[in-house]
Short mmCIF file of C-alpha atoms and ligand atoms in Angstrom, two decimals:
data_model
loop_
_atom_site.label_atom_id
_atom_site.label_comp_id
_atom_site.label_asym_id
_atom_site.label_seq_id
_atom_site.Cartn_x
_atom_site.Cartn_y
_atom_site.Cartn_z
CA MET A 1 0.00 0.00 0.00
CA GLY A 2 1.31 3.45 -0.93
CA LYS A 3 1.22 6.52 1.29
CA MET A 4 -0.63 8.45 -1.43
CA ASP A 5 -3.07 5.79 -2.68
CA GLY A 6 -6.28 7.32 -4.02
CA LYS A 7 -4.89 10.86 -3.84
CA VAL A 8 -4.33 13.45 -6.57
CA ALA A 9 -1.38 15.84 -6.34
CA LEU A 10 -0.75 18.99 -8.37
CA ILE A 11 2.83 20.24 -8.70
CA THR A 12 3.85 23.59 -10.18
CA GLY A 13 7.21 23.88 -11.93
CA GLY A 14 6.90 20.17 -12.55
CA ALA A 15 8.60 19.94 -15.95
CA ARG A 16 12.02 19.24 -14.47
CA GLY A 17 14.23 19.57 -11.39
CA GLN A 18 12.63 19.22 -7.97
CA GLY A 19 9.09 19.41 -9.38
CA ARG A 20 9.66 16.39 -11.61
CA SER A 21 11.23 14.50 -8.74
CA HIS A 22 8.22 15.28 -6.49
CA ALA A 23 5.86 14.08 -9.23
CA ILE A 24 7.71 10.77 -9.50
CA ARG A 25 8.02 10.24 -5.73
CA LEU A 26 4.32 10.96 -5.06
CA ALA A 27 3.32 8.73 -7.99
CA GLU A 28 5.51 5.92 -6.64
CA GLU A 29 3.37 6.14 -3.51
CA GLY A 30 0.16 5.81 -5.51
CA ALA A 31 -0.91 9.39 -6.34
CA ASP A 32 -2.26 10.51 -9.69
CA ILE A 33 -0.41 13.63 -10.75
CA VAL A 34 -1.01 17.01 -12.37
CA VAL A 35 2.11 18.90 -13.42
CA THR A 36 2.12 22.50 -14.54
CA ASP A 37 4.99 24.60 -15.82
CA ILE A 38 5.45 27.90 -17.67
CA CYS A 39 7.56 26.19 -20.38
CA GLU A 40 8.74 29.51 -21.75
CA GLN A 41 11.26 32.16 -20.83
CA ILE A 42 10.56 34.92 -18.30
CA GLU A 43 12.19 38.19 -19.34
CA GLY A 44 15.41 38.85 -17.45
CA VAL A 45 16.04 35.28 -16.27
CA HIS A 46 19.67 34.40 -17.14
CA TYR A 47 19.23 30.64 -17.67
CA PRO A 48 16.73 28.63 -19.68
CA LEU A 49 13.46 27.76 -17.97
CA ALA A 50 11.77 24.45 -18.75
CA THR A 51 10.51 23.40 -22.19
CA LYS A 52 7.26 21.73 -23.24
CA GLU A 53 9.32 18.64 -24.13
CA GLU A 54 10.54 18.44 -20.52
CA LEU A 55 6.95 18.72 -19.28
CA ASP A 56 5.91 15.89 -21.62
CA GLU A 57 8.83 13.83 -20.33
CA THR A 58 7.64 14.24 -16.72
CA VAL A 59 4.17 13.07 -17.78
CA ALA A 60 5.69 10.03 -19.50
CA LEU A 61 7.86 9.19 -16.47
CA VAL A 62 4.82 9.25 -14.15
CA GLU A 63 2.71 7.21 -16.58
CA LYS A 64 5.49 4.63 -16.71
CA LEU A 65 4.81 4.07 -13.01
CA GLY A 66 1.22 3.14 -13.86
CA ARG A 67 -0.30 6.38 -12.54
CA ARG A 68 -2.41 8.91 -14.42
CA CYS A 69 -0.69 12.21 -15.19
CA LEU A 70 -1.87 15.43 -16.78
CA GLY A 71 0.59 18.10 -17.93
CA TYR A 72 -0.40 21.72 -18.47
CA GLN A 73 1.57 24.67 -19.73
CA ALA A 74 0.53 27.46 -17.34
CA ASP A 75 2.16 30.53 -15.86
CA ALA A 76 1.69 30.44 -12.09
CA ARG A 77 1.77 34.25 -12.06
CA SER A 78 -1.65 34.20 -13.71
CA GLY A 79 -4.51 33.49 -11.32
CA ASP A 80 -6.80 32.86 -14.32
CA GLN A 81 -4.49 30.29 -15.88
CA MET A 82 -4.01 28.48 -12.59
CA ARG A 83 -7.76 28.36 -11.97
CA GLU A 84 -8.41 27.06 -15.51
CA VAL A 85 -5.86 24.25 -15.33
CA THR A 86 -6.75 23.28 -11.77
CA ASP A 87 -10.47 23.12 -12.62
CA ALA A 88 -9.73 21.13 -15.79
CA ALA A 89 -7.50 18.67 -13.94
CA VAL A 90 -10.06 18.08 -11.19
CA ALA A 91 -12.81 17.61 -13.81
CA GLU A 92 -10.63 14.87 -15.32
CA LEU A 93 -9.18 13.21 -12.22
CA GLY A 94 -12.10 13.75 -9.84
CA ARG A 95 -10.40 15.35 -6.83
CA LEU A 96 -7.40 17.22 -5.48
CA ASP A 97 -5.58 16.38 -2.23
CA THR A 98 -2.07 17.82 -2.42
CA VAL A 99 -0.67 20.98 -3.97
CA ALA A 100 3.11 21.29 -4.12
CA ILE A 101 3.77 24.90 -5.12
CA ASN A 102 7.34 24.42 -6.21
CA HIS A 103 7.93 26.63 -9.25
CA GLY A 104 10.45 29.45 -8.91
CA ILE A 105 13.26 31.45 -10.44
CA GLY A 106 16.66 32.57 -9.20
CA LEU A 107 17.63 36.01 -10.35
CA PRO A 108 20.48 37.72 -8.48
CA HIS A 109 20.73 41.50 -8.60
CA GLY A 110 22.47 44.47 -7.05
CA THR A 111 21.11 47.70 -5.65
CA ASP A 112 21.15 49.74 -8.86
CA ALA A 113 18.19 50.95 -10.93
CA ASP A 114 18.16 47.71 -12.97
CA SER A 115 17.17 45.88 -9.80
CA LEU A 116 13.73 47.54 -9.78
CA SER A 117 12.24 45.43 -12.56
CA ILE A 118 14.05 42.30 -11.35
CA TRP A 119 12.49 42.82 -7.92
CA ASP A 120 8.99 42.89 -9.45
CA THR A 121 9.63 39.76 -11.53
CA VAL A 122 11.00 37.74 -8.63
CA ILE A 123 8.35 38.81 -6.11
CA ASP A 124 5.61 38.13 -8.65
CA THR A 125 6.94 34.66 -9.52
CA ASN A 126 8.27 33.40 -6.19
CA LEU A 127 5.71 34.94 -3.83
CA SER A 128 2.52 36.33 -5.42
CA ALA A 129 2.18 33.38 -7.83
CA VAL A 130 2.31 31.01 -4.86
CA TRP A 131 -0.69 32.78 -3.37
CA ARG A 132 -2.53 32.72 -6.72
CA THR A 133 -1.91 28.98 -7.09
CA ALA A 134 -3.14 28.32 -3.56
CA VAL A 135 -6.30 30.35 -4.17
CA ALA A 136 -7.03 28.33 -7.32
CA ALA A 137 -6.57 25.04 -5.47
CA ILE A 138 -8.29 25.68 -2.12
CA PRO A 139 -11.93 25.12 -3.26
CA HIS A 140 -10.93 21.72 -4.64
CA LEU A 141 -9.07 20.75 -1.49
CA ARG A 142 -12.19 21.69 0.50
CA ASN A 143 -14.33 19.54 -1.78
CA SER A 144 -11.99 16.62 -1.09
CA GLY A 145 -12.60 17.06 2.63
CA GLY A 146 -9.12 18.45 3.34
CA GLY A 147 -5.61 18.28 1.96
CA SER A 148 -2.05 19.48 2.08
CA ILE A 149 -0.42 22.57 0.60
CA ILE A 150 3.37 22.38 0.41
CA VAL A 151 5.27 25.47 -0.59
CA THR A 152 8.92 25.35 -1.65
CA GLY A 153 10.84 28.03 0.19
CA SER A 154 14.59 27.96 0.54
CA ALA A 155 17.34 28.29 3.09
CA ALA A 156 16.86 31.91 2.00
CA SER A 157 13.51 31.78 3.83
CA LEU A 158 15.53 31.97 7.06
CA VAL A 159 18.79 33.75 6.23
CA GLY A 160 19.87 36.52 3.87
CA LEU A 161 21.79 35.72 0.68
CA TYR A 162 24.27 38.06 -1.00
CA ASN A 163 22.91 39.81 -4.12
CA ASN A 164 19.51 38.19 -3.73
CA ALA A 165 17.29 40.68 -1.91
CA ALA A 166 14.22 39.91 -4.01
CA TYR A 167 14.64 36.12 -3.80
CA THR A 168 15.31 36.28 -0.07
CA THR A 169 12.35 38.56 0.56
CA ALA A 170 9.99 36.36 -1.48
CA LYS A 171 11.18 33.20 0.25
CA HIS A 172 10.92 34.80 3.72
CA GLY A 173 7.39 35.91 2.76
CA LEU A 174 6.40 32.31 2.06
CA ILE A 175 6.87 31.44 5.72
CA GLY A 176 4.31 34.09 6.68
CA LEU A 177 2.05 32.83 3.93
CA VAL A 178 2.03 29.19 5.10
CA LYS A 179 1.37 30.25 8.68
CA CYS A 180 -1.69 32.25 7.56
CA LEU A 181 -2.92 29.50 5.22
CA ALA A 182 -2.49 26.98 8.04
CA ALA A 183 -4.59 29.17 10.35
CA ASP A 184 -7.28 30.14 7.86
CA LEU A 185 -7.75 26.61 6.45
CA SER A 186 -7.41 24.59 9.65
CA GLN A 187 -11.17 24.12 10.07
CA ASP A 188 -11.37 22.69 6.54
CA GLY A 189 -8.79 20.01 7.35
CA ILE A 190 -6.29 21.65 5.01
CA ARG A 191 -2.68 21.79 6.20
CA ALA A 192 -0.07 24.20 4.84
CA ASN A 193 3.69 23.85 5.27
CA ALA A 194 6.93 24.90 3.62
CA VAL A 195 10.03 22.92 2.76
CA LEU A 196 13.32 24.85 2.74
CA PRO A 197 16.06 23.30 0.58
CA THR A 198 19.76 23.98 0.63
CA ASN A 199 21.52 24.08 -2.77
CA VAL A 200 19.94 21.54 -5.10
CA ASN A 201 21.50 20.12 -8.25
CA THR A 202 19.05 21.66 -10.72
CA LYS A 203 19.26 24.29 -13.44
CA LEU A 204 18.18 27.04 -11.07
CA PHE A 205 21.43 26.49 -9.17
CA VAL A 206 23.80 24.96 -11.73
CA ASN A 207 23.74 27.29 -14.73
CA ASP A 208 26.31 29.34 -16.61
CA TYR A 209 25.40 32.51 -14.75
CA ASN A 210 25.89 30.95 -11.31
CA LEU A 211 29.04 29.14 -12.46
CA SER A 212 30.63 32.48 -13.27
CA ARG A 213 29.43 33.97 -9.95
CA PHE A 214 30.79 31.08 -7.92
CA CYS A 215 34.05 30.81 -9.88
CA PRO A 216 34.89 34.38 -10.99
CA ASN A 217 38.56 33.62 -11.74
CA LYS A 218 38.07 30.42 -13.70
CA GLU A 219 37.74 30.15 -17.47
CA ASN A 220 34.91 27.82 -18.56
CA PRO A 221 34.06 26.63 -15.04
CA THR A 222 32.23 23.33 -14.54
CA ILE A 223 29.97 22.13 -11.73
CA ASP A 224 33.05 20.64 -10.04
CA ASP A 225 34.54 24.13 -9.70
CA MET A 226 31.49 25.18 -7.64
CA ARG A 227 31.97 22.35 -5.15
CA PHE A 228 34.25 24.12 -2.66
CA THR A 229 32.25 27.36 -2.35
CA ALA A 230 28.93 25.51 -2.33
CA GLN A 231 30.13 23.17 0.41
CA SER A 232 31.28 26.09 2.55
CA LEU A 233 27.63 27.17 2.73
CA ASN A 234 26.52 23.91 4.39
CA LEU A 235 27.41 22.45 7.79
CA LEU A 236 27.20 18.86 6.59
CA PRO A 237 30.06 17.95 4.24
CA ILE A 238 28.17 18.15 0.93
CA PRO A 239 27.98 20.96 -1.62
CA TRP A 240 24.39 20.31 -2.73
CA VAL A 241 21.68 17.67 -2.63
CA GLU A 242 19.87 15.88 -5.42
CA PRO A 243 16.15 16.73 -5.94
CA GLU A 244 15.05 13.34 -4.53
CA VAL A 245 16.26 14.46 -1.09
CA ILE A 246 13.69 17.27 -1.09
CA SER A 247 10.99 14.92 -2.43
CA HIS A 248 11.23 12.80 0.74
CA ALA A 249 10.22 15.86 2.76
CA VAL A 250 7.44 16.74 0.32
CA LEU A 251 6.08 13.18 0.55
CA TYR A 252 6.17 13.37 4.36
CA LEU A 253 4.24 16.65 4.41
CA ALA A 254 1.75 15.38 1.80
CA SER A 255 1.03 12.08 3.54
CA ASP A 256 -0.83 11.11 6.68
CA ASP A 257 2.54 10.77 8.41
CA ALA A 258 2.25 14.54 8.82
CA LYS A 259 -1.49 14.47 9.60
CA TYR A 260 -1.10 16.90 12.51
CA VAL A 261 1.76 18.97 11.11
CA THR A 262 0.72 22.40 9.88
CA GLY A 263 2.21 25.87 9.62
CA ILE A 264 5.83 24.72 9.78
CA ALA A 265 8.85 25.51 7.64
CA LEU A 266 10.97 22.36 7.39
CA PRO A 267 14.62 22.99 6.50
CA VAL A 268 16.26 20.27 4.42
CA ASP A 269 19.34 22.40 4.32
CA ALA A 270 22.38 20.39 5.47
CA GLY A 271 22.63 22.85 8.34
CA MET A 272 23.02 25.90 6.10
CA THR A 273 20.73 28.08 8.16
CA ILE A 274 22.23 27.22 11.55
CA GLN A 275 25.91 27.71 10.71
CA PRO A 276 27.53 29.31 13.75
CA PRO A 277 29.09 32.70 12.95
CA GLY A 278 32.73 32.94 11.95
CA ILE A 279 34.89 30.55 10.00
CA GLY A 280 33.73 26.95 10.46
CA PRO A 281 35.91 23.83 10.46
CA PHE A 282 35.64 23.26 6.69
CA LEU A 283 36.94 26.69 5.66
CA GLY A 284 39.20 26.82 8.71
CA ALA A 285 41.05 23.67 7.62
CA ARG A 286 41.58 25.07 4.11
CA LEU A 287 42.75 28.43 5.44
CA GLY A 288 45.13 26.64 7.81
CA GLU A 289 46.58 24.72 4.85
CA LEU A 290 47.07 27.93 2.86
CA GLU A 291 48.65 29.66 5.84
CA TYR A 292 51.12 26.77 6.20
CA GLN A 293 51.99 26.88 2.48
CA LEU A 294 52.51 30.62 2.68
CA LYS A 295 54.81 30.24 5.68
CA GLU A 296 56.87 27.58 3.87
CA ALA A 297 57.11 29.75 0.73
CA ARG A 298 58.29 32.74 2.83
CA GLU A 299 60.90 30.62 4.60
CA ALA A 300 62.15 29.18 1.29
CA ARG A 301 62.59 32.73 -0.02
CA GLY A 302 64.58 33.53 3.12
N1 LIG B 1 18.09 24.64 -6.86
C1 LIG B 1 18.35 25.19 -5.69
O1 LIG B 1 19.53 25.29 -5.27
C2 LIG B 1 17.23 25.64 -4.81
C3 LIG B 1 17.51 25.92 -3.46
C4 LIG B 1 16.48 26.32 -2.63
C5 LIG B 1 15.19 26.46 -3.12
N2 LIG B 1 14.94 26.21 -4.45
C6 LIG B 1 13.57 26.36 -4.93
O2 LIG B 1 13.15 25.12 -5.43
C7 LIG B 1 12.10 25.31 -6.37
C8 LIG B 1 12.29 24.43 -7.59
O3 LIG B 1 13.40 24.86 -8.34
P1 LIG B 1 14.45 23.85 -8.98
O4 LIG B 1 15.63 23.85 -8.12
O5 LIG B 1 13.80 22.55 -9.30
O6 LIG B 1 14.84 24.63 -10.32
P2 LIG B 1 14.34 24.44 -11.85
O7 LIG B 1 14.69 25.70 -12.54
O8 LIG B 1 14.85 23.16 -12.40
O9 LIG B 1 12.76 24.29 -11.70
C9 LIG B 1 11.90 25.38 -11.53
C10 LIG B 1 10.73 25.23 -12.49
O10 LIG B 1 9.81 26.30 -12.29
C11 LIG B 1 9.32 26.68 -13.57
N3 LIG B 1 8.76 28.04 -13.47
C12 LIG B 1 9.43 29.20 -13.25
N4 LIG B 1 8.58 30.23 -13.25
C13 LIG B 1 7.33 29.71 -13.44
C14 LIG B 1 6.03 30.27 -13.52
N5 LIG B 1 5.81 31.59 -13.44
N6 LIG B 1 4.99 29.44 -13.71
C15 LIG B 1 5.17 28.10 -13.83
N7 LIG B 1 6.38 27.52 -13.77
C16 LIG B 1 7.44 28.32 -13.58
C17 LIG B 1 10.53 26.56 -14.48
O11 LIG B 1 10.18 26.48 -15.85
C18 LIG B 1 11.18 25.29 -13.96
O12 LIG B 1 10.72 24.13 -14.62
C19 LIG B 1 12.06 26.82 -6.63
O13 LIG B 1 11.00 27.38 -5.89
C20 LIG B 1 13.38 27.31 -6.09
O14 LIG B 1 13.35 28.64 -5.68
C21 LIG B 1 15.93 25.81 -5.28
#
């Protein structure tokens, strides 16, 4: 027996990355799946967003598990589009029990005038669109007699990131949003929680733009060149996690295992958000090594 038998789950940003992984994990546990994704570029985003082919591939991967799966191209920033696809999916699959609002963009910026439009784009996509998706889904969750809303925040829901004021603000805002949804929907048996990932090996994190930010002095950097800096952000000795790691948390929050869990923000962050201040053991060891090499070089020079 699966933990999601008889349930229907809708996942935004489901064409690839964490969203695809959530779709597969929930389907493995018996859920029928609805995946939505914008499948086109948002102006200003420095890396390619998902394609329709990737969305179709997610649908095929879920169907291979013997579950039903509907894929819709829809921009989560549009309340109308989200209502249309949610209504259509429920008309087809009969109910809705879980909504994983996972879509998002990463768009670093500074404090200059260019940041004004970036701010609007990021807040609209990573915060307001989450609200619009929830509003589209809530009547269907009520009709099912309850359900679970799971919002993907970030370690940046709890700590500030350099050059990411809009992303950090949107992701902090999601924590307030799930607390209010949890309160307002509690009498309908609808739970609302957030999952907060550390770095995840997806295109939002591993893309040419981030490679050059993480490795400014390296020509043609690869993912391996990001390892050291990425690892220094986590307490546990890993630079990033694979999407499946986040899907375990999403499954927990979707299933009856978390029947009485609501209004929480669950970090799956390898300790990123509780790093004690100062230089930790990982960076400390590397600095110690460099210091020793420097001393030897000085002595050799006389
Ligand atoms: N990758 C990381 O390091 C990391 C870390 C913490 C949190 N997150 C969060 O995880 C979530 C999933 O991202 P990912 O890592 O799988 O990256 P990803 O880029 O692979 O997936 C994000 C998906 O969202 C879709 N999308 C973007 N804007 C959309 C919109 N307006 N409407 C519908 N779909 C839209 C994209 O097309 C893409 O398929 C995001 O909310 C992101 O902020 C990612």
